[in-house]
Amino acid sequence: MSEKNYHSRLLDISKKLDHVIEKLKTGYIDQKNQPPWFFWLLLSPFRDLKTVSKLQKGVSTFLTSEFLIPILPLLATVVGIPLSIPFDIPGWVLPVSAGVIGYGVTMYIYFKEMLNFNSKHFHLGAYSSLRKQEYDIFKPAFLDPEGEFYFKGVYDFVTASQSSHTTVERLIREYLHTEKTSYEAKIRSLEDKIKDNQVDFEEKLNEVSENSEELTKELYDFIDGLVADQKATDQEFEYVIELIKDINTLLFRIHNKGMTTKDLNILTGFTLYELKGSKLVQIEDVNTSGVSPDVMDLDDPKYKNYGAVKVINDNLDKPIFNAPYTGHIVVSHKMRIDQDDTWVYNFHFDESNTKAWHFLVENATLESREIYRLVHALCLLTLDFKGKKQKGAVSQ
């Protein structure tokens, strides 16, 4: 896929997801001033009655609008009164029954609207309770109080990067033109001095020549630095886009087939251990050489240099880097899964894997700690899917 298509995909993602993110953020603030969603549902027809009373667009518009919903119970009650006359039943039975049925139908309609992002009746409390898995996926990423996130921001950032290359070329041309003008002025000055003092000509000419070579060398060094920075920036964007694609694929897999610990290989091969007593017991070993032990005793001296053992024995909250042999890196990260369980996630990659090195070590455009938080969140999701049946599958 070309760089242009990457850019278009980001814009398409922002158009589809940013309004959902904004709706969730607005609902997250509004729900603090709203009653529980069940009572909000029961009171919905009564709130909309105020709107019905203000409708001034005629009977035809009224009958085809959503304002008919809140008065269904009243209409059903009125219709039930004449229906009860031919039957030998108390006059209040059919109207009351019709009113209750009408109210139930209204509740069903409002209930569907409370889970619809595009509806003015959308209620975050109902969404978080009835679609908890989706809500829990959105909440850590988009409702973080430390900052806001929109895909449009990523799109704008990439757009600015693409335009920066043109800006760099313009600055270089301006710089060269300025230097050329400066050199020409110096040469003209020297020519005037040659006419007045022929003896100093060669000395001055050599001085200018040396300065010119030095400035030229500095200029080329400056250009080489700009080109290298641009290439590094382009590579970083490619890595970020690949990571977004991998996360999108995983989200679709979560919906379609659920999630297991085997799906945790976002960047590299990995091993996953669970702390049980004084031992680390292996849960998964995916895309590695398979030499990692199944069980490691924390008190056994032969495992003392293993990163997974060190983060437990030294009670480290930050990842630890280990090189079990030349050219190979293992990054061990300890995670609290709940109050009682602790897991250790180990990234396995070679030094030549620049993508893994960029995300896990260099702490560049995307902070490394966000990658560790992402893996921690995915580990928590695997627990939610144990033993659960999945909904109907969808395609990307």
Tab-separated table of C-alpha atoms in Angstrom:
chain	number	residue	atom	x	y	z
A	1	MET	CA	0.000	0.000	0.000
A	2	SER	CA	1.379	3.432	-0.978
A	3	GLU	CA	1.958	6.336	1.378
A	4	LYS	CA	-0.995	8.161	-0.228
A	5	ASN	CA	-3.325	5.260	0.562
A	6	TYR	CA	-2.072	5.202	4.157
A	7	HIS	CA	-3.044	8.858	4.390
A	8	SER	CA	-6.507	8.252	2.922
A	9	ARG	CA	-7.110	5.312	5.276
A	10	LEU	CA	-6.375	7.570	8.283
A	11	LEU	CA	-8.926	10.130	7.045
A	12	ASP	CA	-11.526	7.381	6.512
A	13	ILE	CA	-10.929	6.034	10.027
A	14	SER	CA	-11.272	9.524	11.537
A	15	LYS	CA	-14.612	10.115	9.753
A	16	LYS	CA	-16.019	6.820	11.022
A	17	LEU	CA	-14.731	6.817	14.606
A	18	ASP	CA	-14.246	10.426	15.762
A	19	HIS	CA	-17.984	11.164	16.110
A	20	VAL	CA	-18.346	7.981	18.184
A	21	ILE	CA	-15.476	9.077	20.433
A	22	GLU	CA	-17.049	12.539	20.844
A	23	LYS	CA	-20.423	10.988	21.668
A	24	LEU	CA	-18.809	8.789	24.345
A	25	LYS	CA	-16.944	11.734	25.854
A	26	THR	CA	-20.093	13.876	25.932
A	27	GLY	CA	-22.065	11.013	27.478
A	28	TYR	CA	-19.284	10.433	30.013
A	29	ILE	CA	-19.727	14.034	31.245
A	30	ASP	CA	-23.547	14.143	31.010
A	31	GLN	CA	-24.152	10.879	32.870
A	32	LYS	CA	-22.836	12.477	36.090
A	33	ASN	CA	-25.960	14.683	36.139
A	34	GLN	CA	-28.419	11.996	35.002
A	35	PRO	CA	-30.333	9.355	37.005
A	36	PRO	CA	-29.597	5.638	36.440
A	37	TRP	CA	-30.327	4.594	32.881
A	38	PHE	CA	-33.314	2.387	33.810
A	39	PHE	CA	-35.169	5.318	35.418
A	40	TRP	CA	-34.067	7.528	32.531
A	41	LEU	CA	-35.705	4.994	30.174
A	42	LEU	CA	-38.965	4.925	32.174
A	43	LEU	CA	-39.195	8.742	32.148
A	44	SER	CA	-38.293	9.196	28.455
A	45	PRO	CA	-41.906	9.520	27.140
A	46	PHE	CA	-42.714	12.167	29.753
A	47	ARG	CA	-39.639	14.242	28.828
A	48	ASP	CA	-40.559	14.166	25.141
A	49	LEU	CA	-44.141	15.285	25.845
A	50	LYS	CA	-42.742	18.831	26.249
A	51	THR	CA	-41.358	18.599	22.725
A	52	VAL	CA	-44.648	17.279	21.350
A	53	SER	CA	-46.490	20.292	22.753
A	54	LYS	CA	-44.208	22.639	20.750
A	55	LEU	CA	-44.588	20.892	17.377
A	56	GLN	CA	-46.110	23.424	14.937
A	57	LYS	CA	-45.669	21.713	11.537
A	58	GLY	CA	-49.111	20.150	10.965
A	59	VAL	CA	-50.756	16.760	11.422
A	60	SER	CA	-48.943	15.058	8.539
A	61	THR	CA	-45.495	16.007	9.849
A	62	PHE	CA	-46.513	15.013	13.380
A	63	LEU	CA	-47.724	11.531	12.369
A	64	THR	CA	-44.480	10.770	10.510
A	65	SER	CA	-42.088	12.098	13.174
A	66	GLU	CA	-40.491	10.597	16.279
A	67	PHE	CA	-42.731	12.848	18.419
A	68	LEU	CA	-45.489	10.229	18.009
A	69	ILE	CA	-43.506	7.789	20.183
A	70	PRO	CA	-44.041	9.356	23.650
A	71	ILE	CA	-47.846	9.645	23.212
A	72	LEU	CA	-48.364	6.004	22.096
A	73	PRO	CA	-49.607	4.993	25.580
A	74	LEU	CA	-52.112	7.891	25.592
A	75	LEU	CA	-53.331	7.072	22.050
A	76	ALA	CA	-53.683	3.404	22.946
A	77	THR	CA	-55.748	4.295	26.038
A	78	VAL	CA	-58.069	6.603	24.063
A	79	VAL	CA	-58.556	3.979	21.333
A	80	GLY	CA	-59.309	1.347	23.977
A	81	ILE	CA	-62.305	3.257	25.395
A	82	PRO	CA	-64.691	2.780	22.407
A	83	LEU	CA	-63.407	-0.759	21.851
A	84	SER	CA	-64.577	-1.774	25.327
A	85	ILE	CA	-68.211	-0.693	24.791
A	86	PRO	CA	-69.400	-3.688	22.627
A	87	PHE	CA	-67.915	-6.225	25.042
A	88	ASP	CA	-69.359	-7.275	28.331
A	89	ILE	CA	-66.312	-6.207	30.331
A	90	PRO	CA	-65.677	-3.288	32.643
A	91	GLY	CA	-65.078	-0.075	30.706
A	92	TRP	CA	-61.643	0.507	32.246
A	93	VAL	CA	-60.080	-2.883	31.359
A	94	LEU	CA	-59.396	-2.399	27.631
A	95	PRO	CA	-58.210	1.236	27.898
A	96	VAL	CA	-55.833	0.392	30.734
A	97	SER	CA	-54.565	-2.745	28.946
A	98	ALA	CA	-54.078	-0.808	25.715
A	99	GLY	CA	-52.252	1.939	27.613
A	100	VAL	CA	-49.907	-0.574	29.274
A	101	ILE	CA	-49.160	-2.264	25.937
A	102	GLY	CA	-48.575	1.126	24.299
A	103	TYR	CA	-46.218	2.094	27.110
A	104	GLY	CA	-44.335	-1.213	26.700
A	105	VAL	CA	-43.922	-0.629	22.943
A	106	THR	CA	-42.667	2.886	23.710
A	107	MET	CA	-40.141	1.497	26.186
A	108	TYR	CA	-38.829	-0.944	23.547
A	109	ILE	CA	-38.372	1.888	21.011
A	110	TYR	CA	-36.624	4.153	23.529
A	111	PHE	CA	-34.446	1.236	24.715
A	112	LYS	CA	-33.060	0.762	21.168
A	113	GLU	CA	-32.496	4.514	20.817
A	114	MET	CA	-30.467	4.612	24.083
A	115	LEU	CA	-27.865	2.286	22.469
A	116	ASN	CA	-27.707	4.193	19.147
A	117	PHE	CA	-24.740	6.575	18.797
A	118	ASN	CA	-26.668	8.748	16.321
A	119	SER	CA	-29.747	9.186	18.501
A	120	LYS	CA	-30.364	12.138	20.811
A	121	HIS	CA	-31.583	9.560	23.359
A	122	PHE	CA	-28.163	7.838	23.514
A	123	HIS	CA	-27.309	7.085	27.179
A	124	LEU	CA	-23.745	6.144	28.162
A	125	GLY	CA	-24.903	4.389	31.339
A	126	ALA	CA	-27.079	1.990	29.325
A	127	TYR	CA	-24.315	1.472	26.756
A	128	SER	CA	-21.681	0.740	29.426
A	129	SER	CA	-24.006	-1.764	31.165
A	130	LEU	CA	-25.494	-3.569	28.159
A	131	ARG	CA	-22.473	-3.459	25.850
A	132	LYS	CA	-19.777	-3.590	28.480
A	133	GLN	CA	-17.131	-5.316	26.347
A	134	GLU	CA	-17.231	-2.584	23.684
A	135	TYR	CA	-17.335	0.157	26.333
A	136	ASP	CA	-14.322	-1.291	28.192
A	137	ILE	CA	-12.337	-1.272	24.920
A	138	PHE	CA	-13.150	2.388	24.209
A	139	LYS	CA	-12.815	3.757	27.744
A	140	PRO	CA	-9.040	3.319	28.430
A	141	ALA	CA	-8.114	4.761	25.016
A	142	PHE	CA	-10.577	7.633	24.601
A	143	LEU	CA	-11.741	8.711	28.063
A	144	ASP	CA	-8.235	9.051	29.560
A	145	PRO	CA	-8.288	12.165	31.814
A	146	GLU	CA	-4.615	12.840	31.025
A	147	GLY	CA	-5.407	13.807	27.433
A	148	GLU	CA	-7.813	13.486	24.516
A	149	PHE	CA	-7.380	11.348	21.407
A	150	TYR	CA	-8.922	11.648	17.941
A	151	PHE	CA	-7.913	9.924	14.729
A	152	LYS	CA	-8.278	13.329	12.988
A	153	GLY	CA	-5.298	14.480	15.058
A	154	VAL	CA	-3.178	11.617	13.677
A	155	TYR	CA	-4.349	12.493	10.142
A	156	ASP	CA	-3.401	16.175	10.619
A	157	PHE	CA	-0.014	15.146	12.025
A	158	VAL	CA	0.725	12.980	8.965
A	159	THR	CA	-0.468	15.772	6.642
A	160	ALA	CA	1.882	18.230	8.308
A	161	SER	CA	4.761	15.776	7.924
A	162	GLN	CA	4.103	15.365	4.196
A	163	SER	CA	4.108	19.117	3.682
A	164	SER	CA	7.288	19.552	5.736
A	165	HIS	CA	9.389	18.006	2.925
A	166	THR	CA	8.369	20.842	0.566
A	167	THR	CA	9.178	23.385	3.280
A	168	VAL	CA	12.660	21.880	3.720
A	169	GLU	CA	13.377	22.143	-0.019
A	170	ARG	CA	12.295	25.797	-0.032
A	171	LEU	CA	14.523	26.581	2.953
A	172	ILE	CA	17.500	24.899	1.264
A	173	ARG	CA	16.974	26.898	-1.944
A	174	GLU	CA	16.725	30.124	0.042
A	175	TYR	CA	19.839	29.229	1.993
A	176	LEU	CA	21.826	28.458	-1.194
A	177	HIS	CA	20.634	31.674	-2.834
A	178	THR	CA	21.704	33.692	0.209
A	179	GLU	CA	25.088	32.003	0.311
A	180	LYS	CA	25.562	32.515	-3.414
A	181	THR	CA	24.756	36.215	-3.106
A	182	SER	CA	27.176	36.497	-0.201
A	183	TYR	CA	29.944	34.762	-2.165
A	184	GLU	CA	29.370	36.972	-5.181
A	185	ALA	CA	29.623	40.095	-3.017
A	186	LYS	CA	32.919	38.874	-1.548
A	187	ILE	CA	34.340	38.142	-4.978
A	188	ARG	CA	33.394	41.578	-6.266
A	189	SER	CA	35.026	43.128	-3.218
A	190	LEU	CA	38.201	41.125	-3.844
A	191	GLU	CA	38.287	42.123	-7.469
A	192	ASP	CA	38.172	45.780	-6.433
A	193	LYS	CA	40.990	45.204	-3.961
A	194	ILE	CA	43.066	43.438	-6.634
A	195	LYS	CA	42.983	46.546	-8.708
A	196	ASP	CA	44.318	48.565	-5.780
A	197	ASN	CA	46.724	46.027	-4.337
A	198	GLN	CA	47.952	43.307	-6.645
A	199	VAL	CA	50.298	41.925	-4.012
A	200	ASP	CA	47.491	40.770	-1.667
A	201	PHE	CA	45.450	39.085	-4.401
A	202	GLU	CA	46.582	35.473	-4.025
A	203	GLU	CA	46.473	35.604	-0.220
A	204	LYS	CA	42.929	36.898	-0.163
A	205	LEU	CA	41.809	34.478	-2.857
A	206	ASN	CA	43.158	31.503	-0.904
A	207	GLU	CA	41.370	32.717	2.210
A	208	VAL	CA	38.037	32.928	0.404
A	209	SER	CA	38.607	29.527	-1.170
A	210	GLU	CA	39.218	27.913	2.196
A	211	ASN	CA	36.154	29.588	3.687
A	212	SER	CA	34.095	28.513	0.712
A	213	GLU	CA	35.113	24.871	1.087
A	214	GLU	CA	34.345	24.965	4.802
A	215	LEU	CA	30.949	26.551	4.271
A	216	THR	CA	30.164	24.135	1.470
A	217	LYS	CA	31.051	21.194	3.674
A	218	GLU	CA	28.849	22.569	6.466
A	219	LEU	CA	26.028	23.033	3.971
A	220	TYR	CA	26.226	19.453	2.718
A	221	ASP	CA	26.402	18.180	6.299
A	222	PHE	CA	23.283	20.212	7.095
A	223	ILE	CA	21.435	18.825	4.050
A	224	ASP	CA	22.472	15.259	4.888
A	225	GLY	CA	21.139	15.760	8.426
A	226	LEU	CA	17.790	17.035	7.111
A	227	VAL	CA	17.438	14.094	4.724
A	228	ALA	CA	18.273	11.620	7.485
A	229	ASP	CA	15.727	13.231	9.823
A	230	GLN	CA	13.053	13.102	7.104
A	231	LYS	CA	13.711	9.408	6.443
A	232	ALA	CA	13.553	8.639	10.162
A	233	THR	CA	10.245	10.542	10.457
A	234	ASP	CA	8.751	8.686	7.485
A	235	GLN	CA	9.824	5.351	9.010
A	236	GLU	CA	8.197	6.273	12.342
A	237	PHE	CA	4.889	7.026	10.599
A	238	GLU	CA	5.008	3.684	8.791
A	239	TYR	CA	5.536	1.891	12.098
A	240	VAL	CA	2.594	3.739	13.720
A	241	ILE	CA	0.297	2.965	10.776
A	242	GLU	CA	1.290	-0.733	10.854
A	243	LEU	CA	0.517	-0.791	14.591
A	244	ILE	CA	-2.931	0.771	13.980
A	245	LYS	CA	-3.634	-1.867	11.291
A	246	ASP	CA	-2.634	-4.673	13.684
A	247	ILE	CA	-4.895	-3.250	16.413
A	248	ASN	CA	-7.823	-2.944	13.939
A	249	THR	CA	-7.362	-6.579	12.896
A	250	LEU	CA	-7.290	-7.662	16.544
A	251	LEU	CA	-10.474	-5.689	17.316
A	252	PHE	CA	-12.321	-7.446	14.498
A	253	ARG	CA	-10.993	-10.810	15.741
A	254	ILE	CA	-12.199	-9.970	19.261
A	255	HIS	CA	-15.701	-9.366	17.931
A	256	ASN	CA	-15.769	-12.325	15.558
A	257	LYS	CA	-14.041	-15.134	17.500
A	258	GLY	CA	-13.233	-13.759	20.908
A	259	MET	CA	-9.705	-13.517	22.218
A	260	THR	CA	-7.167	-15.847	23.804
A	261	THR	CA	-3.653	-15.342	25.110
A	262	LYS	CA	-2.300	-16.604	21.746
A	263	ASP	CA	-3.539	-13.337	20.151
A	264	LEU	CA	-1.195	-11.155	22.233
A	265	ASN	CA	1.711	-11.099	19.717
A	266	ILE	CA	1.248	-7.471	18.634
A	267	LEU	CA	4.885	-6.586	17.876
A	268	THR	CA	7.088	-9.642	18.420
A	269	GLY	CA	7.100	-13.240	19.493
A	270	PHE	CA	6.445	-13.538	23.202
A	271	THR	CA	6.296	-15.736	26.278
A	272	LEU	CA	3.752	-15.208	29.038
A	273	TYR	CA	4.151	-16.398	32.635
A	274	GLU	CA	1.866	-16.388	35.668
A	275	LEU	CA	3.215	-16.088	39.226
A	276	LYS	CA	2.073	-19.035	41.356
A	277	GLY	CA	3.592	-19.070	44.780
A	278	SER	CA	7.386	-18.967	44.363
A	279	LYS	CA	7.293	-20.130	40.733
A	280	LEU	CA	6.625	-18.618	37.326
A	281	VAL	CA	4.444	-20.962	35.247
A	282	GLN	CA	4.348	-20.515	31.479
A	283	ILE	CA	0.939	-19.665	29.957
A	284	GLU	CA	1.949	-19.091	26.297
A	285	ASP	CA	5.018	-19.325	24.048
A	286	VAL	CA	4.291	-17.833	20.593
A	287	ASN	CA	6.758	-17.267	17.706
A	288	THR	CA	9.942	-17.877	19.741
A	289	SER	CA	12.635	-20.538	19.533
A	290	GLY	CA	10.801	-22.513	22.243
A	291	VAL	CA	13.741	-22.772	24.646
A	292	SER	CA	12.066	-20.819	27.463
A	293	PRO	CA	11.430	-23.083	30.488
A	294	ASP	CA	7.875	-24.105	31.312
A	295	VAL	CA	8.402	-23.432	35.033
A	296	MET	CA	10.991	-21.190	36.739
A	297	ASP	CA	11.622	-21.388	40.470
A	298	LEU	CA	12.303	-17.866	41.783
A	299	ASP	CA	14.796	-19.270	44.297
A	300	ASP	CA	16.714	-21.393	41.785
A	301	PRO	CA	20.170	-19.792	41.092
A	302	LYS	CA	20.179	-20.898	37.452
A	303	TYR	CA	17.235	-18.567	36.718
A	304	LYS	CA	18.481	-15.542	38.648
A	305	ASN	CA	19.630	-13.697	35.479
A	306	TYR	CA	16.337	-14.234	33.637
A	307	GLY	CA	14.496	-10.902	33.143
A	308	ALA	CA	11.150	-12.461	34.117
A	309	VAL	CA	12.622	-13.610	37.447
A	310	LYS	CA	14.349	-10.269	38.127
A	311	VAL	CA	11.198	-8.144	37.724
A	312	ILE	CA	9.487	-10.354	40.341
A	313	ASN	CA	12.350	-10.771	42.813
A	314	ASP	CA	13.317	-7.068	42.629
A	315	ASN	CA	9.634	-5.954	42.533
A	316	LEU	CA	10.266	-3.747	39.481
A	317	ASP	CA	7.436	-1.644	38.011
A	318	LYS	CA	9.452	-0.797	34.897
A	319	PRO	CA	10.412	-3.261	32.125
A	320	ILE	CA	13.847	-4.885	32.273
A	321	PHE	CA	16.035	-5.555	29.200
A	322	ASN	CA	18.077	-8.732	28.913
A	323	ALA	CA	20.355	-10.216	26.227
A	324	PRO	CA	20.406	-14.011	26.685
A	325	TYR	CA	22.790	-14.310	23.726
A	326	THR	CA	24.447	-12.040	21.154
A	327	GLY	CA	22.036	-10.198	18.871
A	328	HIS	CA	18.868	-11.214	20.768
A	329	ILE	CA	16.846	-9.056	23.190
A	330	VAL	CA	14.196	-10.044	25.760
A	331	VAL	CA	12.116	-7.289	27.398
A	332	SER	CA	10.270	-8.461	30.537
A	333	HIS	CA	7.258	-6.503	31.857
A	334	LYS	CA	5.403	-7.286	35.092
A	335	MET	CA	1.597	-6.732	35.162
A	336	ARG	CA	-0.987	-6.817	37.928
A	337	ILE	CA	-3.940	-8.673	36.453
A	338	ASP	CA	-6.097	-8.329	39.549
A	339	GLN	CA	-5.615	-8.135	43.310
A	340	ASP	CA	-4.320	-11.697	43.487
A	341	ASP	CA	-2.672	-12.492	40.115
A	342	THR	CA	0.583	-11.274	38.555
A	343	TRP	CA	1.702	-11.997	34.968
A	344	VAL	CA	5.050	-11.378	33.260
A	345	TYR	CA	5.004	-10.625	29.508
A	346	ASN	CA	8.334	-11.152	27.662
A	347	PHE	CA	8.975	-9.589	24.213
A	348	HIS	CA	11.482	-11.687	22.164
A	349	PHE	CA	13.204	-9.996	19.189
A	350	ASP	CA	16.547	-9.621	17.425
A	351	GLU	CA	18.554	-6.407	17.456
A	352	SER	CA	17.908	-6.092	13.712
A	353	ASN	CA	14.150	-5.736	14.366
A	354	THR	CA	14.031	-1.922	14.108
A	355	LYS	CA	10.252	-1.787	14.546
A	356	ALA	CA	10.319	-3.527	17.941
A	357	TRP	CA	13.408	-1.560	18.957
A	358	HIS	CA	11.642	1.701	18.031
A	359	PHE	CA	8.467	1.015	20.047
A	360	LEU	CA	9.978	-0.743	23.086
A	361	VAL	CA	13.327	1.010	23.582
A	362	GLU	CA	13.722	4.338	21.769
A	363	ASN	CA	10.601	6.002	23.268
A	364	ALA	CA	10.171	8.155	20.120
A	365	THR	CA	6.900	9.423	18.528
A	366	LEU	CA	4.785	6.944	20.499
A	367	GLU	CA	5.966	6.571	24.081
A	368	SER	CA	7.118	3.054	24.969
A	369	ARG	CA	5.000	3.035	28.123
A	370	GLU	CA	1.862	3.261	25.943
A	371	ILE	CA	2.867	-0.003	24.236
A	372	TYR	CA	3.222	-1.684	27.633
A	373	ARG	CA	-0.178	-0.271	28.674
A	374	LEU	CA	-1.695	-1.624	25.433
A	375	VAL	CA	-0.326	-5.133	26.108
A	376	HIS	CA	-1.568	-4.925	29.723
A	377	ALA	CA	-5.072	-3.972	28.504
A	378	LEU	CA	-5.096	-6.823	25.960
A	379	CYS	CA	-4.075	-9.295	28.700
A	380	LEU	CA	-7.042	-8.117	30.767
A	381	LEU	CA	-9.337	-8.601	27.745
A	382	THR	CA	-8.291	-12.247	27.417
A	383	LEU	CA	-9.725	-12.875	30.892
A	384	ASP	CA	-13.080	-11.318	29.870
A	385	PHE	CA	-13.420	-13.750	26.923
A	386	LYS	CA	-12.737	-16.983	28.810
A	387	GLY	CA	-15.817	-19.179	28.514
A	388	LYS	CA	-17.924	-16.555	26.721
A	389	LYS	CA	-19.831	-17.133	23.440
A	390	GLN	CA	-19.245	-14.544	20.753
A	391	LYS	CA	-21.758	-12.528	18.707
A	392	GLY	CA	-22.246	-12.711	14.904
A	393	ALA	CA	-19.046	-12.105	12.948
A	394	VAL	CA	-18.375	-8.983	10.864
A	395	SER	CA	-15.740	-8.308	8.203
A	396	GLN	CA	-13.274	-5.432	7.991
